[in-house]
Amino acid sequence: MKRIGILTSGGDAPGMNACIRAVVRTALANDLAVVGIRRGYTGLIAGDAMPLDRSAIRNTIHLGGTILETSRNPEFYTREGRLKAAAAVDRMGLDGIVLIGGEGTFHGASLLAADADTAALVGVPASIDNDVYGTDYCIGFDTAANCAVEAIDRIRDTARSHERLFFIEVMGRTAGFLALESGIAGGAEELIIPEEEVTVARISDRIERGFIIGKKSAIVVVAEGKTPGISFEIAREVSERLNFDSRVVVLGHLQRGGPPTLRDRVLGSLLGFAAVEALMEERSGCMVGEVGGNLTHTPLEETWQKKKPLDRDLLRIFPYLSE
Ligand code: F6P
């Protein structure tokens, strides 16, 4: 292993820069050359790379977003696109690539490895959705969840003052991690997550029960699921059923930006180091992660084929704490 590439792909996540920095510093300390591939798989297909030295990553640990930029590239989901990428990897002379991203990134990487005998591929999980199997937490989740909690706290002030019902929509396309943890930390009255079937009747009943026992305002945290903006419809139906005014706040991409929290900086640093270590151990086709406080290596296929479950205990306590 002499020369490695690094890219960020899919939705950006705070802490990606801490990870890039850790990869570069660990690689340089081990006499590996590092190149940064710009704009994720778009740059991999085009062979768009820049050398990464110490000066390129200096003073970046506190920055959100990704200095390498990112993309979601449909061309990579075609065999033709992946063969172009494999040819570019050869041209760039890469022995290994660190791929920082989520499920979609690792799905793409598995397909690339199946199509071509290319560089060793090691993934690092970064997604504010936290929905990658093989790690307890993904880089970016903690920052996004803290952003959501701060928003819930602010809205609670106005909800209490006006005796109102609020629906706060957080991100999470296929998973309710952000909704569950920010809902518990923000003291939400009800949760709507993709993992559980909910009906307007159930949501309304639970909110009404709260009003009966003396609550005067309520907050429902909604995971956006596959239909961002879904909260508007739910809010209208619940309001009609309860004959109670409501408001909707969609947090959207606010949750993706901003300086990473301590947890995301530390996790990004740890997993960046671990990714280079994995390449030096001649591992390939795996994702580094942290499970139960231990560094792990999970086959790339499992990271997107297996569904990461929500924390059962958190799900169990929620109904008790929300009344
Ligand atoms: O990165 C994950 C995520 O933030 C999802 O929660 C969300 O549904 C999606 O990305 C939005 O992606 P974009 O607007 O960048 O296409």
Coordinates of C-alpha atoms and ligand atoms in Angstrom, one line a residue:
M1 CA 0.0 0.0 0.0
K2 CA 1.7 3.2 -1.2
R3 CA -0.9 5.6 -2.4
I4 CA -4.5 6.0 -1.2
G5 CA -7.5 8.1 -2.2
I6 CA -10.2 9.5 -0.1
L7 CA -13.7 10.6 -1.0
T8 CA -16.9 11.7 0.6
S9 CA -20.2 10.7 -1.0
G10 CA -23.9 11.0 -0.5
G11 CA -25.4 13.5 2.0
D12 CA -22.7 15.5 3.8
A13 CA -22.4 15.0 7.6
P14 CA -20.6 17.1 10.2
G15 CA -17.4 15.4 11.2
M16 CA -16.5 14.3 7.7
N17 CA -13.6 16.8 7.7
A18 CA -12.3 15.5 11.0
C19 CA -12.3 12.1 9.4
I20 CA -10.5 13.3 6.2
R21 CA -7.9 15.0 8.5
A22 CA -7.4 11.8 10.4
V23 CA -7.0 9.8 7.2
V24 CA -4.4 12.2 5.8
R25 CA -2.4 12.5 9.0
T26 CA -2.4 8.7 9.7
A27 CA -1.4 8.0 6.1
L28 CA 1.4 10.6 6.0
A29 CA 2.8 9.3 9.3
N30 CA 3.0 5.8 7.6
D31 CA 4.6 7.1 4.4
L32 CA 1.5 6.7 2.3
A33 CA 0.7 9.4 -0.3
V34 CA -2.9 10.6 -0.2
V35 CA -5.1 12.2 -2.9
G36 CA -8.5 13.7 -2.3
I37 CA -11.2 12.7 -4.9
R38 CA -13.6 15.6 -5.4
R39 CA -17.4 15.4 -5.4
G40 CA -17.7 11.7 -4.4
Y41 CA -18.4 9.2 -7.1
T42 CA -18.7 12.0 -9.7
G43 CA -15.0 12.8 -9.2
L44 CA -14.1 9.1 -9.1
I45 CA -15.7 8.5 -12.5
A46 CA -13.9 11.6 -13.8
G47 CA -10.6 10.9 -12.0
D48 CA -10.8 14.4 -10.5
A49 CA -8.3 14.3 -7.7
M50 CA -6.0 16.6 -5.8
P51 CA -3.0 15.9 -3.6
L52 CA -3.8 16.1 0.1
D53 CA -0.9 17.2 2.2
R54 CA -0.8 18.5 5.8
S55 CA -1.6 22.1 4.7
A56 CA -4.8 21.0 2.9
I57 CA -6.4 19.6 6.1
R58 CA -5.0 22.1 8.6
N59 CA -7.7 24.0 10.6
T60 CA -10.6 21.9 9.3
I61 CA -11.5 19.8 12.3
H62 CA -14.2 22.3 13.4
L63 CA -15.8 22.7 9.9
G64 CA -19.1 21.2 8.9
G65 CA -19.7 20.0 5.4
T66 CA -16.9 18.3 3.5
I67 CA -13.8 20.0 2.0
L68 CA -13.8 17.4 -0.7
E69 CA -17.4 18.1 -1.7
T70 CA -19.9 15.4 -2.3
S71 CA -22.6 14.2 -4.7
R72 CA -25.2 11.5 -5.4
N73 CA -24.3 10.2 -8.8
P74 CA -26.8 8.0 -10.7
E75 CA -24.1 7.1 -13.3
F76 CA -22.3 5.1 -10.6
Y77 CA -25.3 2.8 -10.5
T78 CA -24.6 1.8 -14.1
R79 CA -21.9 -0.8 -14.9
E80 CA -20.6 1.6 -17.5
G81 CA -20.1 4.3 -14.9
R82 CA -18.4 2.0 -12.5
L83 CA -16.0 0.7 -15.2
K84 CA -15.1 4.3 -16.0
A85 CA -14.4 4.8 -12.3
A86 CA -12.2 1.7 -12.1
A87 CA -10.2 2.9 -15.1
A88 CA -9.8 6.3 -13.4
V89 CA -8.6 4.5 -10.2
D90 CA -5.9 2.8 -12.3
R91 CA -4.9 6.1 -13.9
M92 CA -4.6 7.7 -10.5
G93 CA -2.4 4.8 -9.3
L94 CA -4.4 4.2 -6.2
D95 CA -3.8 1.1 -4.1
G96 CA -6.6 1.8 -1.7
I97 CA -9.6 4.2 -1.3
V98 CA -11.3 5.4 1.9
L99 CA -15.0 6.0 1.2
I100 CA -16.8 8.2 3.7
G101 CA -20.5 8.0 3.3
G102 CA -23.7 6.1 4.1
E103 CA -25.6 3.1 2.8
G104 CA -25.8 4.3 -0.8
T105 CA -22.0 4.9 -0.9
F106 CA -21.3 1.4 0.3
H107 CA -23.9 -0.2 -2.0
G108 CA -22.0 1.6 -4.9
A109 CA -18.6 0.4 -3.5
S110 CA -19.8 -3.2 -3.3
L111 CA -21.0 -3.0 -7.0
L112 CA -17.6 -1.5 -8.0
A113 CA -15.7 -4.3 -6.3
A114 CA -17.9 -6.9 -8.0
D115 CA -17.4 -5.3 -11.4
A116 CA -13.6 -4.6 -11.4
D117 CA -10.4 -5.7 -9.8
T118 CA -9.7 -2.3 -8.4
A119 CA -8.1 -0.7 -5.4
A120 CA -8.8 -2.0 -1.8
L121 CA -12.0 -0.3 -0.6
V122 CA -12.6 0.6 3.0
G123 CA -15.8 2.5 4.1
V124 CA -16.3 4.9 7.0
P125 CA -20.0 5.4 8.1
A126 CA -21.1 9.0 7.9
S127 CA -24.8 9.9 7.8
I128 CA -27.0 12.1 9.9
D129 CA -29.7 9.4 9.6
N130 CA -27.4 7.0 11.5
D131 CA -29.0 4.1 9.5
V132 CA -25.8 2.2 8.6
Y133 CA -25.6 -1.3 9.9
G134 CA -22.2 -2.2 11.5
T135 CA -21.7 0.8 13.7
D136 CA -23.5 2.2 16.8
Y137 CA -23.2 5.7 15.5
C138 CA -22.4 7.3 12.1
I139 CA -20.4 10.5 11.8
G140 CA -22.8 13.4 11.8
F141 CA -25.6 12.0 13.7
D142 CA -24.7 13.6 17.0
T143 CA -24.4 17.0 15.6
A144 CA -27.7 16.7 13.7
A145 CA -29.5 15.3 16.7
N146 CA -28.2 18.2 18.9
C147 CA -29.4 20.6 16.3
A148 CA -32.9 19.0 16.4
V149 CA -33.0 19.1 20.2
E150 CA -32.1 22.8 20.2
A151 CA -34.9 23.5 17.7
I152 CA -37.4 21.5 19.8
D153 CA -36.3 23.5 22.9
R154 CA -36.9 26.7 21.1
I155 CA -40.3 25.6 19.8
R156 CA -41.3 24.4 23.2
D157 CA -41.0 28.0 24.5
T158 CA -43.5 29.3 21.9
A159 CA -45.7 26.2 22.1
R160 CA -46.1 26.6 25.9
S161 CA -46.7 30.4 25.6
H162 CA -49.5 29.9 23.0
E163 CA -50.8 26.6 24.2
R164 CA -50.2 25.0 20.8
L165 CA -49.6 21.7 19.2
F166 CA -46.4 21.6 17.1
F167 CA -45.3 19.0 14.6
I168 CA -41.5 19.2 14.1
E169 CA -40.2 17.2 11.2
V170 CA -36.6 15.9 11.3
M171 CA -34.6 14.1 8.7
G172 CA -34.5 10.3 8.4
R173 CA -35.5 8.8 5.1
T174 CA -35.8 5.2 6.2
A175 CA -34.9 5.3 9.8
G176 CA -36.2 7.0 13.0
F177 CA -32.9 7.4 14.8
L178 CA -32.9 11.2 14.7
A179 CA -36.5 11.4 15.6
L180 CA -36.3 8.9 18.5
E181 CA -33.2 10.4 20.2
S182 CA -34.1 14.0 19.7
G183 CA -37.7 13.2 20.7
I184 CA -36.6 11.7 24.0
A185 CA -34.0 14.5 24.6
G186 CA -36.5 17.2 23.7
G187 CA -39.4 15.7 25.7
A188 CA -41.7 15.2 22.8
E189 CA -45.2 14.0 23.4
E190 CA -45.4 11.8 20.4
L191 CA -43.1 10.3 17.7
I192 CA -43.8 9.3 14.1
I193 CA -41.1 7.1 12.7
P194 CA -40.8 4.9 9.6
E195 CA -40.2 1.8 11.8
E196 CA -43.7 2.0 13.4
E197 CA -47.1 2.1 11.8
V198 CA -49.0 5.0 13.1
T199 CA -52.6 6.2 12.6
V200 CA -54.0 9.7 13.0
A201 CA -56.4 8.2 15.6
R202 CA -53.5 7.0 17.7
I203 CA -51.6 10.2 17.5
S204 CA -54.7 12.2 18.3
D205 CA -55.6 9.9 21.2
R206 CA -52.2 10.3 22.8
I207 CA -52.2 14.0 22.5
E208 CA -55.7 14.2 23.9
R209 CA -54.8 12.1 26.9
G210 CA -52.0 14.5 27.6
F211 CA -54.5 17.4 27.5
I212 CA -56.8 15.5 29.9
I213 CA -54.0 15.1 32.4
G214 CA -53.2 18.8 32.3
K215 CA -50.9 19.5 29.4
K216 CA -51.6 22.6 27.5
S217 CA -49.2 22.2 24.6
A218 CA -47.7 19.3 22.8
I219 CA -44.8 18.5 20.5
V220 CA -44.8 15.7 17.9
V221 CA -41.5 14.8 16.4
V222 CA -41.9 13.4 12.9
A223 CA -39.2 11.6 10.8
E224 CA -39.6 12.8 7.3
G225 CA -39.5 9.3 5.9
K226 CA -39.8 9.0 2.1
T227 CA -42.0 12.1 1.8
P228 CA -40.4 15.2 3.2
G229 CA -43.1 17.6 4.2
I230 CA -45.4 14.8 5.3
S231 CA -46.0 16.6 8.6
F232 CA -48.3 19.2 7.0
E233 CA -50.8 16.5 6.1
I234 CA -50.6 14.7 9.4
A235 CA -50.9 18.0 11.3
R236 CA -54.0 19.0 9.3
E237 CA -55.7 15.7 10.0
V238 CA -54.8 15.6 13.7
S239 CA -55.9 19.2 14.1
E240 CA -59.2 18.5 12.5
R241 CA -59.8 15.5 14.6
L242 CA -58.9 17.2 17.9
N243 CA -60.3 20.6 16.8
F244 CA -57.1 22.1 18.0
D245 CA -54.8 24.5 16.2
S246 CA -51.4 23.3 15.2
R247 CA -48.2 24.5 13.5
V248 CA -45.5 22.7 11.5
V249 CA -41.8 23.2 11.5
V250 CA -39.6 21.3 9.0
L251 CA -36.0 21.4 10.1
G252 CA -34.7 20.0 6.8
H253 CA -31.1 20.7 5.8
L254 CA -30.4 22.9 8.8
Q255 CA -29.6 19.6 10.5
R256 CA -26.9 18.7 8.1
G257 CA -24.7 21.8 8.5
G258 CA -22.8 23.5 11.3
P259 CA -19.7 22.7 13.3
P260 CA -19.5 19.1 14.4
T261 CA -20.0 18.3 18.1
L262 CA -17.2 16.8 20.2
R263 CA -18.7 13.3 19.6
D264 CA -18.6 13.6 15.8
R265 CA -15.1 15.0 15.8
V266 CA -13.8 12.2 18.0
L267 CA -15.7 9.5 16.0
G268 CA -14.5 11.0 12.7
S269 CA -10.9 11.0 14.0
L270 CA -11.1 7.5 15.3
L271 CA -12.7 5.9 12.2
G272 CA -10.4 7.9 9.9
F273 CA -7.4 6.4 11.7
A274 CA -9.0 3.0 11.7
A275 CA -9.7 3.1 7.9
V276 CA -6.0 3.7 7.1
E277 CA -5.0 1.0 9.6
A278 CA -7.4 -1.4 7.9
L279 CA -5.9 -0.6 4.5
M280 CA -2.4 -1.2 5.9
E281 CA -3.6 -4.5 7.2
E282 CA -4.5 -5.3 3.6
R283 CA -8.2 -5.4 4.4
S284 CA -10.7 -4.6 1.6
G285 CA -14.4 -4.6 1.0
C286 CA -15.2 -3.7 4.6
M287 CA -16.5 -0.7 6.7
V288 CA -14.8 0.3 9.9
G289 CA -17.3 1.1 12.7
E290 CA -17.6 1.3 16.5
V291 CA -19.9 -1.2 18.2
G292 CA -20.1 -1.3 22.0
G293 CA -17.0 0.7 22.3
N294 CA -14.9 -1.6 20.0
L295 CA -13.6 -1.0 16.6
T296 CA -15.1 -3.3 14.1
H297 CA -14.9 -4.3 10.4
T298 CA -18.1 -5.2 8.7
P299 CA -18.3 -6.5 5.1
L300 CA -19.5 -3.7 2.8
E301 CA -22.5 -5.8 1.6
E302 CA -23.9 -6.2 5.1
T303 CA -23.8 -2.4 5.8
W304 CA -26.5 -1.8 3.3
Q305 CA -28.2 -5.2 3.1
K306 CA -28.9 -5.5 6.8
K307 CA -31.3 -3.2 8.6
K308 CA -29.9 -1.5 11.6
P309 CA -32.5 -1.7 14.4
L310 CA -33.5 1.2 16.6
D311 CA -32.5 1.0 20.3
R312 CA -35.3 -1.2 21.8
D313 CA -34.8 0.3 25.2
L314 CA -35.3 3.8 24.0
L315 CA -38.4 2.7 22.1
R316 CA -39.7 1.0 25.3
I317 CA -39.2 4.0 27.6
F318 CA -40.6 6.7 25.2
P319 CA -44.3 6.1 26.0
Y320 CA -43.7 6.4 29.7
L321 CA -41.6 9.6 29.5
S322 CA -43.9 11.3 27.1
E323 CA -47.0 11.4 29.2
Ligands
F6P1 O1 -28.1 12.4 4.3 C1 -29.3 11.8 4.6 C2 -30.4 12.7 4.3 O2 -30.1 13.9 5.1 C3 -31.8 12.2 4.6 O3 -32.2 12.3 5.9 C4 -32.6 13.0 3.7 O4 -33.8 12.4 3.3 C5 -31.7 13.2 2.5 O5 -30.4 13.1 3.0 C6 -31.8 14.5 1.7 O6 -30.9 14.5 0.7 P1 -30.6 15.6 -0.4 O7 -31.6 16.7 -0.1 O8 -29.2 16.0 -0.2 O9 -30.8 14.9 -1.6

